[in-house]
Amino acid sequence: MTQSNCRVAGQGAYLPERVLTNADISAFVDTSDEWIRARTGISERRIADDSQNTSDLGYEAAKIALADAGLDADDIDLIVVATTTPDLVFPATAALIQDRLGMRHGAAFDVQAVCSGFIYALAVADGLLKGGVFNRALVIGAETMSRILDWEDRSTCVLFGDGAGAWILEKTDDNAAGLLGYDLRCEGRFTPLLKTTGGVSSTRTSGYLRMEGPAVFKHAVTKISNSMARLLEREEIEIDEIDWFVPHQANQRILEGVADKLKISREKVVSTVARHGNTSAASVPLAFHQAVLDGRIQRGHLCLLEALGGGLTWGSALVRF
Ligand code: UT7
């Protein structure tokens, strides 16, 4: 039987215009630029305008990805959106983006795996395309994390930002290209470490993000490293074969800790945390887009992606771009 893979036909990303610097945050919360940069690597993040919802950010990223692939919405028959900050409880943000794109065909739904959402969404779309039901998928990670932050909680409000990234996946008979494999995990017992204080069925509100930062930090370095090692072993790929490491942008110290653990050279680490902060499900495609734009990631390069977030969920993916 011929094996097929899903290649990345195009990619794009979008950041809202408003920049919120560490100095801006220091004006209303007891923190400092020095602390934030030393403990996280973050200097600034983007914040969606009041008129912008998650679907607006996702739509902008989708348009760029479609243009990059030389396709239009008619060529897509599946939309999977990874988000923790949907515009509405329902319909799915994917349905709203489908409408904005003028699509009247295909399927659209959301995936909720918090910061690991884009890795999960890639795997879901990959499975559906390989199953033969769909031809081309638009996979989006889009977030307005600013809407679920407690702006009086200095331990979390300095960390997150808004943005969106999008990939177009399509089947290819070249089994050495595209999404080569992935590793997905969840341990719900760690919910208390990273969660919101509310939800539709519990409090009828979205609540605010709360995190036990140091505990999540420790889990992140260990769990992400183990996931990547498992994936590389399964796919029989040596770490030296990786051209670019594109991690979830939660904290510069985490992504360097993971790179060091796997002996990935620092020059291969794509980091946008300084400018984007943690954009949850949008962070990996946003970082990927930046590295494509500045010429680092090129066609044919082998990229290792990873993320960890609420759940705890975590995972990694190997992509030959
Ligand atoms: O995307 C989801 C996954 N998320 C992550 O992976 C994030 C994981 N965690 C982290 O990145 C880090 O734990 C944080 C950046 C959240 C915190 O850094 P930390 O080095 O672990 O600091 P800490 O929480 O241990 O706090 C150290 C001190 C505390 O003061 P005391 O108790 O030592 O007096 C905090 O109250 O820093 C204080 N602190 C702050 N000070 C100034 C906490 N937040 C701030 C702040 N500004 N924003």
Coordinates of N, CA, C and O in Angstrom, one line a residue, residues 110-268:
D110 N -13.5 23.1 16.3 CA -12.4 23.5 17.1 C -11.8 22.4 17.9 O -12.5 21.4 18.2
V111 N -10.6 22.5 18.3 CA -9.9 21.6 19.2 C -9.4 22.4 20.4 O -8.9 23.5 20.3
Q112 N -9.6 21.8 21.6 CA -9.3 22.5 22.8 C -8.2 21.7 23.5 O -8.5 20.7 24.2
A113 N -7.0 22.1 23.4 CA -5.9 21.5 24.1 C -4.9 22.6 24.7 O -3.7 22.3 24.8
V114 N -5.5 23.7 24.8 CA -4.8 24.9 25.4 C -3.5 25.1 24.6 O -3.5 25.2 23.4
C115 N -2.4 25.3 25.3 CA -1.1 25.7 24.6 C -0.7 24.6 23.6 O 0.1 24.9 22.7
S116 N -1.1 23.3 23.9 CA -0.7 22.2 22.9 C -1.6 22.2 21.8 O -1.5 21.2 20.9
G117 N -2.6 23.1 21.7 CA -3.7 22.9 20.7 C -3.2 22.8 19.3 O -3.8 22.0 18.5
F118 N -2.2 23.6 18.9 CA -1.8 23.5 17.5 C -1.2 22.1 17.1 O -1.5 21.6 16.0
I119 N -0.5 21.6 18.0 CA 0.1 20.2 17.8 C -1.0 19.2 17.7 O -1.0 18.3 16.8
Y120 N -2.0 19.3 18.6 CA -3.1 18.4 18.6 C -3.9 18.6 17.3 O -4.3 17.6 16.6
A121 N -4.1 19.8 16.9 CA -4.9 20.1 15.7 C -4.2 19.6 14.4 O -4.9 19.1 13.5
L122 N -2.9 19.7 14.4 CA -2.2 19.1 13.2 C -2.4 17.6 13.1 O -2.7 17.1 12.0
A123 N -2.3 17.0 14.3 CA -2.5 15.5 14.3 C -3.9 15.1 13.9 O -4.1 14.2 13.1
V124 N -4.9 15.9 14.3 CA -6.3 15.6 14.0 C -6.5 15.8 12.5 O -7.1 14.9 11.8
A125 N -6.0 16.9 11.9 CA -6.2 17.2 10.5 C -5.5 16.1 9.7 O -6.0 15.6 8.7
D126 N -4.3 15.8 10.1 CA -3.4 14.8 9.4 C -4.2 13.4 9.3 O -4.3 12.8 8.2
G127 N -4.8 13.0 10.4 CA -5.6 11.8 10.4 C -6.8 11.8 9.5 O -7.0 10.9 8.8
L128 N -7.5 12.9 9.5 CA -8.7 13.0 8.7 C -8.3 13.1 7.2 O -9.0 12.5 6.3
L129 N -7.2 13.8 6.9 CA -6.8 13.8 5.5 C -6.3 12.4 5.0 O -6.7 12.0 3.9
K130 N -5.5 11.8 5.9 CA -5.0 10.5 5.5 C -6.2 9.4 5.4 O -6.1 8.5 4.7
G131 N -7.2 9.7 6.2 CA -8.4 8.8 6.1 C -9.2 8.9 4.8 O -10.1 8.1 4.5
G132 N -8.8 9.9 4.0 CA -9.4 10.0 2.7 C -10.7 10.8 2.6 O -11.3 10.9 1.5
V133 N -11.1 11.3 3.7 CA -12.4 12.0 3.7 C -12.3 13.4 3.2 O -13.2 14.0 2.5
F134 N -11.1 14.1 3.5 CA -10.9 15.4 3.0 C -9.6 15.5 2.2 O -8.8 14.7 2.3
N135 N -9.5 16.6 1.4 CA -8.4 16.8 0.6 C -7.4 17.8 1.1 O -6.2 17.6 1.0
R136 N -7.9 18.9 1.7 CA -7.0 19.9 2.1 C -7.5 20.6 3.4 O -8.7 21.0 3.4
A137 N -6.6 20.8 4.3 CA -7.1 21.3 5.6 C -6.4 22.6 5.9 O -5.2 22.8 5.6
L138 N -7.2 23.5 6.5 CA -6.6 24.8 7.1 C -6.6 24.6 8.6 O -7.6 24.4 9.2
V139 N -5.4 24.6 9.1 CA -5.2 24.3 10.6 C -4.7 25.7 11.2 O -3.7 26.2 10.8
I140 N -5.5 26.1 12.2 CA -5.2 27.4 12.7 C -5.0 27.3 14.3 O -5.8 26.6 14.9
G141 N -4.1 28.1 14.8 CA -4.0 28.3 16.2 C -4.3 29.8 16.5 O -3.5 30.6 15.9
A142 N -5.3 30.1 17.2 CA -5.6 31.5 17.4 C -6.1 31.8 18.8 O -6.9 31.0 19.3
E143 N -5.6 32.9 19.4 CA -5.9 33.1 20.8 C -6.1 34.6 21.1 O -5.3 35.4 20.5
T144 N -7.0 35.0 22.0 CA -7.0 36.3 22.6 C -6.9 36.0 24.1 O -7.8 36.1 24.9
M145 N -5.6 35.6 24.5 CA -5.4 35.2 25.9 C -5.6 36.4 26.8 O -5.9 36.2 28.0
S146 N -5.4 37.6 26.3 CA -5.6 38.9 27.1 C -7.0 38.9 27.7 O -7.2 39.6 28.8
R147 N -8.0 38.2 27.1 CA -9.4 38.3 27.6 C -9.6 37.4 28.8 O -10.6 37.5 29.5
I148 N -8.7 36.4 29.1 CA -8.9 35.6 30.3 C -7.8 35.8 31.3 O -7.6 35.0 32.2
L149 N -7.1 36.9 31.2 CA -6.0 37.2 32.2 C -6.6 38.0 33.3 O -7.5 38.9 33.0
D150 N -6.1 37.8 34.5 CA -6.4 38.7 35.6 C -5.3 39.7 35.6 O -4.2 39.4 36.0
W151 N -5.7 40.9 35.2 CA -4.6 41.9 35.0 C -4.1 42.5 36.4 O -3.3 43.4 36.4
E152 N -4.6 41.9 37.5 CA -4.1 42.3 38.8 C -3.1 41.2 39.3 O -2.5 41.3 40.4
D153 N -3.0 40.1 38.6 CA -2.2 38.9 39.0 C -0.9 39.0 38.3 O -0.7 38.6 37.1
R154 N 0.2 39.5 38.9 CA 1.4 39.7 38.2 C 2.1 38.4 37.8 O 3.0 38.4 37.0
S155 N 1.7 37.3 38.5 CA 2.4 36.1 38.2 C 1.9 35.5 36.9 O 2.6 34.6 36.4
T156 N 0.8 36.0 36.3 CA 0.3 35.5 35.0 C 0.2 36.5 34.0 O 0.4 36.3 32.8
C157 N -0.2 37.8 34.4 CA -0.6 38.7 33.3 C 0.6 39.2 32.5 O 0.4 39.7 31.4
V158 N 1.8 39.0 33.0 CA 3.0 39.4 32.2 C 3.4 38.4 31.2 O 4.3 38.7 30.3
L159 N 2.8 37.2 31.2 CA 3.3 36.1 30.4 C 2.7 36.0 29.0 O 3.3 35.5 28.1
F160 N 1.4 36.4 28.9 CA 0.7 36.0 27.7 C 0.4 37.1 26.7 O 0.4 38.3 27.1
G161 N 0.1 36.7 25.5 CA -0.2 37.7 24.4 C -1.2 37.1 23.4 O -1.6 35.9 23.6
D162 N -1.6 37.9 22.5 CA -2.6 37.5 21.5 C -2.0 37.3 20.1 O -1.0 38.0 19.8
G163 N -2.6 36.5 19.3 CA -2.1 36.3 17.9 C -2.7 35.0 17.3 O -3.5 34.3 17.9
A164 N -2.3 34.8 16.1 CA -2.8 33.6 15.3 C -1.8 33.1 14.3 O -1.0 33.9 13.7
G165 N -1.8 31.8 14.1 CA -0.9 31.2 13.0 C -1.8 30.2 12.3 O -2.7 29.6 12.8
A166 N -1.4 30.0 11.0 CA -2.2 29.0 10.2 C -1.4 28.2 9.2 O -0.4 28.8 8.7
W167 N -1.7 27.0 9.1 CA -1.0 26.1 8.1 C -2.1 25.5 7.1 O -3.2 25.3 7.6
I168 N -1.7 25.3 5.9 CA -2.5 24.5 5.0 C -1.8 23.2 4.8 O -0.6 23.1 4.5
L169 N -2.6 22.1 5.1 CA -2.1 20.8 5.0 C -2.7 20.1 3.8 O -3.9 20.2 3.6
E170 N -1.9 19.4 3.0 CA -2.5 18.6 1.9 C -1.7 17.3 1.7 O -0.6 17.3 2.0
K171 N -2.4 16.3 1.2 CA -1.8 15.0 1.0 C -0.7 15.0 0.0 O -0.8 15.7 -1.1
T172 N 0.3 14.3 0.2 CA 1.4 14.1 -0.8 C 1.8 12.6 -0.7 O 1.7 12.0 0.3
D173 N 2.2 12.1 -1.9 CA 2.7 10.7 -2.0 C 4.1 10.6 -1.5 O 4.7 9.5 -1.4
D174 N 4.8 11.8 -1.3 CA 6.2 11.8 -0.8 C 6.2 11.5 0.7 O 5.9 12.4 1.5
N175 N 6.5 10.3 1.1 CA 6.4 10.0 2.5 C 7.6 10.5 3.3 O 7.7 10.2 4.5
A176 N 8.5 11.2 2.6 CA 9.6 11.8 3.4 C 9.4 13.3 3.6 O 10.2 14.0 4.2
A177 N 8.2 13.8 3.2 CA 7.9 15.2 3.3 C 6.7 15.4 4.2 O 5.9 14.5 4.5
G178 N 6.5 16.6 4.7 CA 5.3 17.0 5.5 C 5.4 16.5 7.0 O 6.5 16.4 7.6
L179 N 4.2 16.3 7.5 CA 4.1 15.8 8.9 C 4.6 14.4 9.0 O 3.9 13.5 8.6
L180 N 5.7 14.1 9.6 CA 6.3 12.8 9.6 C 5.8 12.0 10.8 O 5.8 10.7 10.8
G181 N 5.4 12.7 11.9 CA 5.0 11.9 13.1 C 4.7 12.9 14.2 O 5.1 14.1 14.1
Y182 N 4.0 12.4 15.2 CA 3.7 13.3 16.4 C 3.6 12.4 17.6 O 3.3 11.2 17.5
D183 N 3.7 13.1 18.7 CA 3.5 12.4 20.0 C 2.5 13.3 20.8 O 2.8 14.5 21.0
L184 N 1.4 12.8 21.3 CA 0.4 13.6 22.1 C 0.2 13.0 23.4 O 0.0 11.7 23.5
R185 N 0.1 13.8 24.4 CA -0.1 13.3 25.8 C -1.0 14.2 26.6 O -1.1 15.4 26.3
C186 N -1.6 13.6 27.6 CA -2.4 14.4 28.6 C -2.5 13.7 29.9 O -2.5 12.5 30.0
E187 N -2.3 14.5 31.0 CA -2.6 13.9 32.3 C -3.5 14.9 33.0 O -3.0 15.9 33.6
G188 N -4.8 14.6 33.0 CA -5.8 15.6 33.6 C -5.6 15.8 35.1 O -6.1 16.7 35.7
R189 N -4.9 14.8 35.8 CA -4.7 15.0 37.2 C -3.9 16.3 37.6 O -3.9 16.7 38.7
F190 N -3.2 16.9 36.6 CA -2.5 18.1 36.8 C -3.3 19.4 36.6 O -2.8 20.5 36.6
T191 N -4.6 19.2 36.4 CA -5.5 20.4 36.2 C -5.2 21.5 37.2 O -5.2 22.7 36.8
P192 N -5.1 21.2 38.5 CA -4.9 22.4 39.5 C -3.7 23.2 39.2 O -3.7 24.4 39.6
L193 N -2.8 22.8 38.4 CA -1.6 23.6 38.2 C -1.8 24.7 37.2 O -1.0 25.6 37.1
L194 N -2.8 24.5 36.3 CA -3.0 25.5 35.2 C -4.4 25.3 34.7 O -4.8 24.4 34.1
K195 N -5.2 26.4 35.1 CA -6.7 26.3 34.8 C -7.3 27.7 34.8 O -6.6 28.6 35.2
T196 N -8.5 27.7 34.4 CA -9.3 29.0 34.7 C -10.1 28.8 35.9 O -10.4 27.7 36.3
T197 N -10.5 29.9 36.5 CA -11.3 29.9 37.7 C -12.8 29.7 37.4 O -13.6 29.6 38.3
G198 N -13.2 29.6 36.1 CA -14.6 29.4 35.8 C -14.8 28.7 34.5 O -13.8 28.4 33.8
G199 N -16.0 28.5 34.2 CA -16.4 27.8 32.9 C -17.9 27.8 32.8 O -18.6 28.1 33.7
V200 N -18.3 27.5 31.6 CA -19.8 27.7 31.2 C -20.7 26.9 32.2 O -21.6 27.4 32.7
S201 N -20.3 25.6 32.4 CA -21.2 24.8 33.2 C -21.0 24.9 34.7 O -21.8 24.5 35.5
S202 N -19.8 25.4 35.1 CA -19.6 25.5 36.5 C -19.9 26.9 37.1 O -20.7 27.0 38.1
T203 N -19.5 27.9 36.5 CA -19.7 29.3 37.0 C -20.5 30.2 36.1 O -20.8 31.3 36.4
R204 N -20.7 29.7 34.9 CA -21.4 30.5 33.8 C -20.6 31.7 33.4 O -21.1 32.7 32.9
T205 N -19.3 31.6 33.7 CA -18.3 32.7 33.2 C -17.1 32.0 32.6 O -17.0 30.8 32.8
S206 N -16.2 32.8 32.0 CA -15.0 32.1 31.5 C -14.0 32.0 32.7 O -13.1 31.2 32.6
G207 N -14.1 32.9 33.7 CA -13.1 32.9 34.7 C -11.8 33.4 34.3 O -11.7 34.0 33.2
Y208 N -10.8 33.4 35.1 CA -9.4 33.9 34.8 C -8.4 32.8 34.9 O -8.5 31.8 35.7
L209 N -7.3 33.0 34.2 CA -6.2 32.0 34.1 C -5.5 32.0 35.4 O -5.2 33.1 36.0
R210 N -5.2 30.9 36.0 CA -4.4 30.7 37.2 C -3.3 29.7 36.9 O -3.6 28.7 36.2
M211 N -2.1 29.9 37.4 CA -1.0 28.9 37.1 C -0.1 28.8 38.3 O 0.3 29.8 38.9
E212 N 0.3 27.6 38.6 CA 1.4 27.3 39.6 C 2.6 27.3 38.8 O 3.1 26.2 38.3
G213 N 3.2 28.5 38.5 CA 4.3 28.6 37.6 C 5.5 27.7 37.8 O 5.8 27.0 36.8
P214 N 6.1 27.7 39.0 CA 7.3 26.8 39.1 C 7.0 25.3 38.9 O 7.8 24.6 38.3
A215 N 5.8 24.9 39.3 CA 5.5 23.4 39.1 C 5.3 23.1 37.6 O 5.8 22.1 37.1
V216 N 4.6 24.1 36.9 CA 4.4 23.8 35.5 C 5.8 23.9 34.8 O 6.0 23.1 33.8
F217 N 6.6 24.8 35.2 CA 8.0 24.9 34.6 C 8.7 23.5 34.7 O 9.2 23.0 33.6
K218 N 8.6 22.9 35.8 CA 9.4 21.6 36.0 C 8.7 20.5 35.1 O 9.4 19.8 34.4
H219 N 7.4 20.4 35.1 CA 6.7 19.5 34.2 C 7.1 19.7 32.8 O 7.3 18.8 32.0
A220 N 7.1 21.0 32.4 CA 7.3 21.4 31.0 C 8.7 20.8 30.5 O 8.7 20.1 29.5
V221 N 9.7 21.1 31.2 CA 11.1 20.7 30.7 C 11.1 19.2 30.6 O 11.6 18.6 29.6
T222 N 10.7 18.5 31.6 CA 10.7 17.0 31.6 C 9.8 16.4 30.6 O 10.2 15.5 29.8
K223 N 8.6 16.8 30.6 CA 7.6 16.1 29.7 C 7.8 16.4 28.3 O 7.7 15.5 27.4
I224 N 8.2 17.6 28.0 CA 8.4 18.0 26.5 C 9.7 17.2 26.1 O 9.7 16.7 25.0
S225 N 10.7 17.2 26.9 CA 12.0 16.5 26.5 C 11.6 15.0 26.2 O 12.1 14.4 25.2
N226 N 10.9 14.4 27.1 CA 10.6 13.0 27.0 C 9.7 12.7 25.7 O 9.9 11.8 25.0
S227 N 8.8 13.6 25.5 CA 7.9 13.5 24.3 C 8.8 13.6 23.0 O 8.6 12.7 22.1
M228 N 9.7 14.5 23.0 CA 10.5 14.7 21.8 C 11.4 13.5 21.6 O 11.6 13.0 20.5
A229 N 12.0 13.0 22.7 CA 12.9 11.8 22.6 C 12.1 10.6 22.1 O 12.6 9.8 21.2
R230 N 10.9 10.4 22.6 CA 10.0 9.3 22.2 C 9.7 9.4 20.7 O 9.8 8.4 19.9
L231 N 9.4 10.6 20.2 CA 9.1 10.8 18.8 C 10.2 10.5 17.9 O 10.1 9.8 16.9
L232 N 11.4 11.1 18.3 CA 12.6 10.9 17.4 C 13.0 9.4 17.4 O 13.3 8.9 16.3
E233 N 12.8 8.7 18.5 CA 13.2 7.3 18.5 C 12.2 6.5 17.6 O 12.6 5.7 16.8
R234 N 10.9 6.8 17.7 CA 9.9 6.1 16.9 C 10.1 6.4 15.4 O 9.9 5.5 14.6
E235 N 10.5 7.6 15.1 CA 10.6 7.9 13.6 C 12.1 7.7 13.2 O 12.4 8.0 12.0
E236 N 12.9 7.1 14.1 CA 14.3 6.8 13.7 C 15.0 8.0 13.2 O 15.7 7.9 12.1
I237 N 14.9 9.1 13.9 CA 15.6 10.3 13.4 C 16.6 10.7 14.6 O 16.2 10.7 15.7
E238 N 17.8 11.0 14.2 CA 18.8 11.5 15.1 C 18.7 13.0 15.3 O 18.3 13.7 14.4
I239 N 19.0 13.4 16.5 CA 18.8 14.8 16.9 C 19.6 15.8 15.9 O 19.2 16.9 15.6
D240 N 20.8 15.3 15.5 CA 21.6 16.1 14.6 C 20.9 16.3 13.2 O 21.3 17.3 12.5
E241 N 19.9 15.5 12.9 CA 19.2 15.7 11.6 C 18.2 16.8 11.6 O 17.8 17.3 10.6
I242 N 17.9 17.3 12.8 CA 16.9 18.4 13.0 C 17.6 19.7 12.5 O 18.6 20.1 13.0
D243 N 16.9 20.4 11.6 CA 17.4 21.7 11.2 C 17.0 22.8 12.1 O 17.7 23.7 12.5
W244 N 15.7 22.8 12.6 CA 15.1 23.8 13.4 C 14.2 23.2 14.5 O 13.4 22.4 14.3
F245 N 14.4 23.8 15.7 CA 13.6 23.4 16.9 C 12.6 24.6 17.1 O 13.1 25.7 17.3
V246 N 11.3 24.3 16.9 CA 10.3 25.4 17.0 C 9.4 25.1 18.2 O 8.4 24.4 18.1
P247 N 9.8 25.6 19.4 CA 9.1 25.2 20.6 C 8.0 26.2 20.9 O 7.9 27.3 20.3
H248 N 7.1 25.7 21.8 CA 6.0 26.6 22.3 C 6.8 27.7 23.1 O 7.7 27.5 23.8
Q249 N 6.3 28.9 22.9 CA 7.0 30.1 23.4 C 6.5 30.5 24.8 O 5.8 31.6 24.9
A250 N 6.7 29.7 25.8 CA 6.2 30.0 27.1 C 7.2 30.8 27.9 O 6.8 31.7 28.7
N251 N 8.5 30.4 27.8 CA 9.5 31.0 28.6 C 10.9 30.7 28.0 O 11.1 29.5 27.7
Q252 N 11.7 31.6 27.8 CA 13.0 31.4 27.2 C 13.8 30.3 28.0 O 14.5 29.5 27.4
R253 N 13.6 30.4 29.3 CA 14.4 29.4 30.1 C 13.9 28.0 29.9 O 14.7 27.0 29.9
I254 N 12.6 27.8 29.6 CA 12.1 26.4 29.3 C 12.6 26.0 28.0 O 13.1 24.8 27.8
L255 N 12.5 26.8 27.0 CA 12.9 26.3 25.6 C 14.4 26.1 25.6 O 14.8 25.1 24.9
E256 N 15.2 26.8 26.3 CA 16.6 26.5 26.3 C 16.9 25.3 27.1 O 17.8 24.5 26.8
G257 N 16.1 25.1 28.2 CA 16.3 23.9 29.1 C 16.0 22.6 28.3 O 16.7 21.6 28.3
V258 N 14.9 22.7 27.5 CA 14.6 21.5 26.7 C 15.6 21.3 25.6 O 16.1 20.2 25.4
A259 N 16.1 22.4 24.9 CA 17.1 22.2 23.9 C 18.4 21.6 24.5 O 19.0 20.7 23.9
D260 N 18.8 22.1 25.6 CA 20.0 21.6 26.3 C 19.9 20.1 26.6 O 20.8 19.3 26.4
K261 N 18.7 19.7 27.1 CA 18.4 18.3 27.5 C 18.6 17.4 26.3 O 19.1 16.3 26.5
L262 N 18.1 17.9 25.2 CA 18.2 17.0 24.0 C 19.5 17.3 23.2 O 19.6 16.7 22.1
K263 N 20.3 18.1 23.7 CA 21.6 18.5 23.0 C 21.3 19.1 21.6 O 21.9 18.8 20.6
I264 N 20.3 20.0 21.6 CA 20.0 20.7 20.3 C 20.8 22.0 20.5 O 20.7 22.7 21.5
S265 N 21.6 22.3 19.4 CA 22.4 23.6 19.6 C 21.5 24.8 19.6 O 20.5 24.9 18.9
R266 N 21.9 25.8 20.4 CA 21.1 27.0 20.6 C 20.8 27.7 19.3 O 19.8 28.4 19.2
E267 N 21.7 27.6 18.3 CA 21.5 28.3 17.0 C 20.3 27.7 16.3 O 19.8 28.4 15.4
K268 N 19.9 26.5 16.6 CA 18.8 25.9 15.9 C 17.4 26.2 16.6 O 16.4 25.7 16.2

